[in-house]
XYZ file of C-alpha atoms in Angstrom:
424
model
C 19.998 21.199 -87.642
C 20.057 22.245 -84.206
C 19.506 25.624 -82.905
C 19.534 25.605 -78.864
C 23.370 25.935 -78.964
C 25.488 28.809 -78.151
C 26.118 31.482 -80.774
C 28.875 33.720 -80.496
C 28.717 36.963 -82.954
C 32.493 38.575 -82.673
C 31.511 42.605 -84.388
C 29.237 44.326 -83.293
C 27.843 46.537 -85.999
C 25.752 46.296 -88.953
C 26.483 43.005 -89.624
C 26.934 41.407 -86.280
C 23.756 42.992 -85.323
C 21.773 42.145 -88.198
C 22.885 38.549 -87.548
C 21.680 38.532 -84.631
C 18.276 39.762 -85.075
C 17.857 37.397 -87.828
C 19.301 34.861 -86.223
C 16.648 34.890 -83.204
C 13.722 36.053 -85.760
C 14.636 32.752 -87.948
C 13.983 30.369 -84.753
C 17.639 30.154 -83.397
C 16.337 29.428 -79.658
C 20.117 28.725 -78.102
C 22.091 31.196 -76.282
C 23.001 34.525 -78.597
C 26.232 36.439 -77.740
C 26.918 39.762 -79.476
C 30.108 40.483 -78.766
C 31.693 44.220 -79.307
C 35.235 45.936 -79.095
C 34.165 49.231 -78.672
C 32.370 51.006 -75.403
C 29.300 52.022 -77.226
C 26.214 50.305 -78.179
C 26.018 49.383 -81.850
C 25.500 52.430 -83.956
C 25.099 53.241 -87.674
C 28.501 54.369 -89.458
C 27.365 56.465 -92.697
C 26.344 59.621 -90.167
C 29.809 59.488 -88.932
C 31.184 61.739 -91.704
C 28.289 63.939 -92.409
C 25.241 64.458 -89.799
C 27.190 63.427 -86.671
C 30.562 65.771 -87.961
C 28.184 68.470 -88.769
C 26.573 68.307 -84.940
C 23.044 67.587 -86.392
C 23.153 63.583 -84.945
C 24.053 63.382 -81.570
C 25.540 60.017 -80.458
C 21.841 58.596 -79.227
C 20.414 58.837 -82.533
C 23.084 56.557 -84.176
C 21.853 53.565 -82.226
C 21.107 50.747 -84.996
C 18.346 48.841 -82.253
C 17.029 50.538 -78.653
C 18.745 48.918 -75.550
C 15.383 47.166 -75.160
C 15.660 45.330 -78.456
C 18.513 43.111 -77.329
C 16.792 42.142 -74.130
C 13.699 41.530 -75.674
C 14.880 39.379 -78.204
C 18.025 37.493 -75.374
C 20.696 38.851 -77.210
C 23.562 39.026 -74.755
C 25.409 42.639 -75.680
C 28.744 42.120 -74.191
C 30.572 46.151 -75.081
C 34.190 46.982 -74.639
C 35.888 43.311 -74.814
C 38.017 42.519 -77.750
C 39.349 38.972 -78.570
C 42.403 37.916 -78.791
C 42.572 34.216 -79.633
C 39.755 31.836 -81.144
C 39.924 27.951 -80.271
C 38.614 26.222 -83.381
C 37.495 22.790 -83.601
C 36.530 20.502 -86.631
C 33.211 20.772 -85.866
C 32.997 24.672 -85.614
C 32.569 24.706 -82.007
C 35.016 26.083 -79.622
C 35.955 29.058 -77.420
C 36.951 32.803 -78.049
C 39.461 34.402 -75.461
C 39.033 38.345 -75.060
C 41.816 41.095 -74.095
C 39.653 40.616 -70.480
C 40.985 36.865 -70.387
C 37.555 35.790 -70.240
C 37.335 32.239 -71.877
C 33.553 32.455 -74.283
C 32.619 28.842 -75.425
C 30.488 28.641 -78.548
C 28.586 25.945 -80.934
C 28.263 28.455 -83.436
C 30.754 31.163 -84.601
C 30.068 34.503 -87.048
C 32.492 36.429 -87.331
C 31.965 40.096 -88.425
C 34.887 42.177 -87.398
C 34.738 44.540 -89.829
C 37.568 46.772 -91.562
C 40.173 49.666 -90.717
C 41.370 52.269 -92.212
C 44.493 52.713 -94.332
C 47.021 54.415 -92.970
C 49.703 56.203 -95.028
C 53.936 55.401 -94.777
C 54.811 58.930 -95.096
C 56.962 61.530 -92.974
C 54.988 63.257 -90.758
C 52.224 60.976 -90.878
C 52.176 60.321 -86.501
C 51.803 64.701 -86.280
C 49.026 66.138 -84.583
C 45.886 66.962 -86.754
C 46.912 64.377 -89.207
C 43.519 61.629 -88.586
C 41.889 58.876 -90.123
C 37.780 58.012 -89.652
C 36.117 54.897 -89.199
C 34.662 54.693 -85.853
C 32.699 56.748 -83.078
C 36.023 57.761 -81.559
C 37.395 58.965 -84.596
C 34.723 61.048 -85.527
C 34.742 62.503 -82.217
C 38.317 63.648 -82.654
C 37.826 65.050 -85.930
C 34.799 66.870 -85.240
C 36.407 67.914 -82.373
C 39.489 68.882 -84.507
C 37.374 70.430 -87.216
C 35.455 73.570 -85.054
C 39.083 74.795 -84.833
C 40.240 74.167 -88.286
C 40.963 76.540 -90.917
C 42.138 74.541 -93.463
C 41.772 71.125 -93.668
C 43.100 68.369 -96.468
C 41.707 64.948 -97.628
C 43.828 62.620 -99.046
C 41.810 60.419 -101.112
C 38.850 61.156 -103.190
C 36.404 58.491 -101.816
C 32.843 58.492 -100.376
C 34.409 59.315 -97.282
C 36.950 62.150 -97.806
C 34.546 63.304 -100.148
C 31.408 63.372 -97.626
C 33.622 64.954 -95.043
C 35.266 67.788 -97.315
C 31.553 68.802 -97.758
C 30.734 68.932 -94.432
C 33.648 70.294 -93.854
C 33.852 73.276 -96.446
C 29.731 74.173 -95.319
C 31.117 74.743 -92.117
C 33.223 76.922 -93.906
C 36.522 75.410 -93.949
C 38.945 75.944 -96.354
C 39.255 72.481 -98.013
C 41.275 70.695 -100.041
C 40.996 66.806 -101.937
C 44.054 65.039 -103.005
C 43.498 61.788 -105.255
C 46.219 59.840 -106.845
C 44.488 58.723 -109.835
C 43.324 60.427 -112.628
C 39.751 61.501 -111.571
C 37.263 60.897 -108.086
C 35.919 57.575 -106.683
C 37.594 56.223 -109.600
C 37.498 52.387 -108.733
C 33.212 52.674 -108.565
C 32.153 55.574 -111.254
C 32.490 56.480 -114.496
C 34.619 59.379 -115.493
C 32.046 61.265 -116.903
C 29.946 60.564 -113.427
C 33.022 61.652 -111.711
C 33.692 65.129 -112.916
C 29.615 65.328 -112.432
C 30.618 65.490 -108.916
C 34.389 67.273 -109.187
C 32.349 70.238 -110.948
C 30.108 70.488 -107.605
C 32.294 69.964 -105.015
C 34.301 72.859 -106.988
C 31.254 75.139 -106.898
C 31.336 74.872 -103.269
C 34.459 75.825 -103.258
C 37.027 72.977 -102.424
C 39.769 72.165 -103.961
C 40.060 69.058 -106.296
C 43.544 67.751 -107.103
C 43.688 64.742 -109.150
C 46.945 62.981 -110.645
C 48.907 63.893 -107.615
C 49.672 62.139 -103.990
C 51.212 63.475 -100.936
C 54.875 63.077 -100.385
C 54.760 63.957 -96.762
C 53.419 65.624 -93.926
C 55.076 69.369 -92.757
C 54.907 70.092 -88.863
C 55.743 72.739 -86.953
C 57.874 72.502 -83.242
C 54.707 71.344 -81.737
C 54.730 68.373 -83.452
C 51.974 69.555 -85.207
C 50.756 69.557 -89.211
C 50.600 72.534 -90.649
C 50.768 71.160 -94.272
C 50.748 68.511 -96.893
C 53.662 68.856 -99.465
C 52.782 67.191 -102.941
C 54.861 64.609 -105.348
C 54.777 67.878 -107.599
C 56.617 69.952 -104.904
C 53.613 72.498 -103.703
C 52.570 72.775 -100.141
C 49.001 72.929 -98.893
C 48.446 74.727 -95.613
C 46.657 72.166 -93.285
C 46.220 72.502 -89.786
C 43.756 69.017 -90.015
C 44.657 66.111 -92.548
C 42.249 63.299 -93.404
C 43.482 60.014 -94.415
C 40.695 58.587 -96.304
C 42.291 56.165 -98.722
C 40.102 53.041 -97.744
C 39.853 50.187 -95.196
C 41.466 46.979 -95.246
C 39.736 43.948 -93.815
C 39.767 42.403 -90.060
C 40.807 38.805 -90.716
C 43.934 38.562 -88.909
C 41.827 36.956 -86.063
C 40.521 34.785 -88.759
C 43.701 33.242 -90.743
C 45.725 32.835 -86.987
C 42.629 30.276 -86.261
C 43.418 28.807 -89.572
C 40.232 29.976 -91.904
C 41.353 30.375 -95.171
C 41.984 34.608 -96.036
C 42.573 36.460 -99.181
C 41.583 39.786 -98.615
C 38.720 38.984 -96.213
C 37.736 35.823 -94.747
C 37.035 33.891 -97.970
C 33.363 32.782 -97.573
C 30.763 30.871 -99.874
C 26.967 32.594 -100.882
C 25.575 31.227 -97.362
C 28.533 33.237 -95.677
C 30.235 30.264 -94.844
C 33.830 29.929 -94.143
C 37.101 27.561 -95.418
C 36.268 25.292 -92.154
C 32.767 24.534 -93.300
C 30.755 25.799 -90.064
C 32.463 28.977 -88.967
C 30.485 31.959 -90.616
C 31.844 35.788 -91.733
C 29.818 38.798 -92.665
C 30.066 42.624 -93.495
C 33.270 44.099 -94.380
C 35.763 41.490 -93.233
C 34.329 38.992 -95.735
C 35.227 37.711 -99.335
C 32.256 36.545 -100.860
C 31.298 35.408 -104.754
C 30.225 38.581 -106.376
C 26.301 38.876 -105.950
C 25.672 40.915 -108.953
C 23.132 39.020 -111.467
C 23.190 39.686 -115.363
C 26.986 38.638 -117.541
C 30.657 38.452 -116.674
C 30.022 38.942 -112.651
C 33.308 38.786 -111.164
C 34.396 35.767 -109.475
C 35.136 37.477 -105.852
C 34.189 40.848 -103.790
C 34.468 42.612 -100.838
C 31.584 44.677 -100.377
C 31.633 47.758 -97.935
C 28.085 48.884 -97.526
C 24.752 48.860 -95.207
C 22.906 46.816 -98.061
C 26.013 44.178 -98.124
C 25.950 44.129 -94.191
C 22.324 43.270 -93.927
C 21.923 40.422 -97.056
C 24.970 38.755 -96.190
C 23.665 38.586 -92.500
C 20.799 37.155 -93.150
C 21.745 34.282 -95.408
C 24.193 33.545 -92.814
C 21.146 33.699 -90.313
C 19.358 31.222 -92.418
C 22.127 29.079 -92.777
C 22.521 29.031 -88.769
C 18.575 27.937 -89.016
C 19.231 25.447 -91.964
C 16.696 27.794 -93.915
C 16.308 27.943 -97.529
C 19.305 30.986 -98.797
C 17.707 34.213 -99.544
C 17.654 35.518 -103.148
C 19.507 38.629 -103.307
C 19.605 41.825 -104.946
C 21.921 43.605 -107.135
C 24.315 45.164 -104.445
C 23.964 49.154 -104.543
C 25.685 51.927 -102.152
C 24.482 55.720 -101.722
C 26.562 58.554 -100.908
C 25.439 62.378 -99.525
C 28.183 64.880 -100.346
C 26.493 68.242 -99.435
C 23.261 68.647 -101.258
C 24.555 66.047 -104.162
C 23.488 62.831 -103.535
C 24.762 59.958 -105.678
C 23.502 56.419 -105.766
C 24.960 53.406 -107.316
C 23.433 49.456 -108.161
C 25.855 46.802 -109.788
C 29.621 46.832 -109.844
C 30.435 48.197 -112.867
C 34.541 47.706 -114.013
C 36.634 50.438 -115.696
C 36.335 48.746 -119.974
C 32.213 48.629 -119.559
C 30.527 51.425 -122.171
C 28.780 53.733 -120.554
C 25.119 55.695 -121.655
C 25.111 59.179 -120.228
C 21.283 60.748 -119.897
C 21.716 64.606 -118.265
C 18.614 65.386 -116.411
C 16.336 68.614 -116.426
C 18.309 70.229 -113.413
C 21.675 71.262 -113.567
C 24.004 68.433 -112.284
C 20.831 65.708 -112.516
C 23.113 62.773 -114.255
C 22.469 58.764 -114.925
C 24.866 56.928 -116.321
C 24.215 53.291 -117.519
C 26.741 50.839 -117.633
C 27.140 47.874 -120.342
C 29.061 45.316 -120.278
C 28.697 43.048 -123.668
C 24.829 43.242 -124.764
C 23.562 43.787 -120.832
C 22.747 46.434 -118.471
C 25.405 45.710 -115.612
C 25.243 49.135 -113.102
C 23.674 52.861 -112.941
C 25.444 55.719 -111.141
C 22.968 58.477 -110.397
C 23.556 62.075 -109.112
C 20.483 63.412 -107.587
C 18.188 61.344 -109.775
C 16.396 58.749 -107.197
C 13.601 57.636 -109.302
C 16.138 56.734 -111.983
C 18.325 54.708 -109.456
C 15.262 53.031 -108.317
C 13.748 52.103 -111.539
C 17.133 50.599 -112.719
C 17.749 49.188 -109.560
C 14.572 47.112 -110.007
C 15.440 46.195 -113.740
C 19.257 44.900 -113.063
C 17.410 42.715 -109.933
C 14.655 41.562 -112.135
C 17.363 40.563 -115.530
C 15.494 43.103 -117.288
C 17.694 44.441 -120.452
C 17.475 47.761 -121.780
C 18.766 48.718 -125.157
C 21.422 50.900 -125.234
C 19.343 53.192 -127.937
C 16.763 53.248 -125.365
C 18.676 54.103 -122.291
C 20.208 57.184 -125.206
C 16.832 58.214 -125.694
C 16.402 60.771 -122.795
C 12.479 61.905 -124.524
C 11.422 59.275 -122.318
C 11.597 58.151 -119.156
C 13.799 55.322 -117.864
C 10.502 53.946 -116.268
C 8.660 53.563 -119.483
C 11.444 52.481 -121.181
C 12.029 49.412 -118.629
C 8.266 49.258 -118.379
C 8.372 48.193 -122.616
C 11.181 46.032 -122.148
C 9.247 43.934 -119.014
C 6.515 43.947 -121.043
C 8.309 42.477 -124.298
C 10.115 39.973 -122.145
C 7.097 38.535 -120.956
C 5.473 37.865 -124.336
């Protein structure tokens, strides 16, 4: 397989960068192009809603590689050019034309474009104050936004709304969480895990409102918001609203250049597209599920840093004709204030879940089982448990559901017996 041809990376974030690297680390020896849309070199996206918001990360320190790294290693960092069109050929090579109208000719092509976020439909949704966060920009504006704020609203109760409403309500903003369905995060915890984390964001004094969704947006003459009104009728004073009711994929570039799309570019495990040469990482991709142990589901979209980084570096090895990486059980982490929770697997809403309650208040794991096996664990500030059942669901390990009940002992010695028993 060759590897002196040109390589064009369109997305410049985790996973275009982590291509990249890879990419060059692997042996590609051709020409690399990283290719981004916004100004700013590539930067890490989790401190957007906490550490930068709060002031405590300035821009610098969000850098995912120093500006020497990509000279160092010939990775051509092209900032602040979009594209518009791709040229595909049969044989994956072809040419990418930007919102400059500069023509880029490739061998190779990855795409990693990433996601947006969801915007709602509603009246008063285009006021002033009323913002969404994905990007650098964004969280400028709403941090900007937010030292003037008394009262701010988050519409949606996901990692993100939630992560902001705690930075938000330290600062000491009067705050406010609006979820449609029936309880938090509700498409990746358990119930039980959820109210874990309802009970402590309502000990710091937000607001958690579940079972209800916003019917518009009130403004005042300025054309700005000055509250939310509810499907139940009751207004909540906002002078800043956060839209934070998750991201849909960037494959429109994708399925006009004819790669096949269903909610992502559809890709195989070496991050391969419909076409057979053109690759797609990160959040823009729809990959088979990862997860090891029964009943994985047959397709995913992953948003995370650990997602970002695997699926770039199987598609780095297949750009290298390397042997595919084995790959963990995918797992996410979210800081909300001082609670931490961290997930591994994909669990689904009919698995039975095993609840142990730590020694401090709030400590919480929660197993999940789907059939006879151990499928995901959702821990709130309880790291060694995450990262001894992180370790088992990687390694196939089972654990009984008596044992995982039995909270006398630890999780570690429990998996330790069960390694031990599988390897007789």
């Amino acid at each position: 397989m060759s590897t002196d041809g040109r390589l064009l990376i369109v997305g410049a974030g985790q996973a275009g960068v982590q291509t990249a690297s890879s990419a060059r680390e692997l042996g590609w020896q051709g020409p690399i192009t990283l290719l981004g849309a916004e100004p700013y070199p590539p930067y890490a996206r989790p401190p957007l809603s906490k550490a930068f918001l709060s002031g405590t990360a300035t821009q610098d320190r969000l850098a995912l590689r120093s500006a020497e790294f990509y000279s160092d290693h010939r990775i051509d960092l092209v900032l602040d050019e979009r594209v518009q069109h791709l040229d595909l050929a049969g044989d994956g090579t072809g040419s990418a034309v930007t919102d400059s109208g500069r023509q880029r000719s490739f061998d190779r092509l990855v795409l990693a474009t990433g996601a947006e976020p969801r915007r709602l439909p509603l009246e008063g949704a285009g006021l002033a104050g009323v913002v969404v966060l994905r990007d650098l920009d964004d969280a400028s504006v709403l941090a900007g936004r937010l030292a003037a704020a008394d009262s701010l609203v988050v519409v949606g109760g996901g990692f993100v709304g939630l992560e902001v409403a705690a930075t938000a309500a330290a600062a000491g903003v009067r705050v406010s969480v609006v979820e449609t369905a029936s309880s938090l995060m509700n498409r990746v915890v358990s119930p039980v895990t959820a109210e874990i984390v309802a009970s402590a964001h309502r000990a710091a004094g937000i607001r958690v409102l579940t079972g209800l969704r916003p019917a518009r947006f009130v403004g005042d003459g300025h054309h700005a918001v000055t509250a939310v009104e509810l499907d139940n009728g009751e207004h909540l004073p906002a002078d800043l609203v956060l839209i934070g009711v998750g991201a849909r994929p960037r494959d429109d570039l994708a399925a006009t250049a004819g790669l096949h799309c269903d909610y992502g570019v559809v890709v195989d495990d070496r991050s391969v597209a419909s076409d057979g040469h053109t690759l797609a990482v990160g959040d823009c991709a729809n990959l088979p599920d990862p997860s090891p142990g029964p009943g994985p589901a047959a397709r995913v979209r992953l948003e995370s840093v650990d997602n970002a980084v695997e699926q770039a570096r199987a598609a780095a090895g297949t750009l290298v004709g390397a042997p595919p990486p084995s790959r963990g059980v995918p797992w996410f982490w979210s800081d909300q204030g001082s609670l931490k929770l961290q997930i591994a697997g994909l669990a689904r809403p009919d698995d039975e879940v095993v609840v142990r309650v730590g020694k401090r208040p709030g400590q919480h794991t929660a197993l999940r089982y789907r059939g006879p096996g151990l499928v995901a664990v959702e821990c709130v500030d309880s790291p060694a448990d995450f990262l001894t059942v992180r370790k088992a669901l990687t390694a196939g390990v089972e654990l009984s559901r008596e044992a995982a009940a039995d909270t006398g002992v630890p999780l570690k010695q429990h998996l330790s017996a069960a390694l031990t028993s599988a390897q007789r």
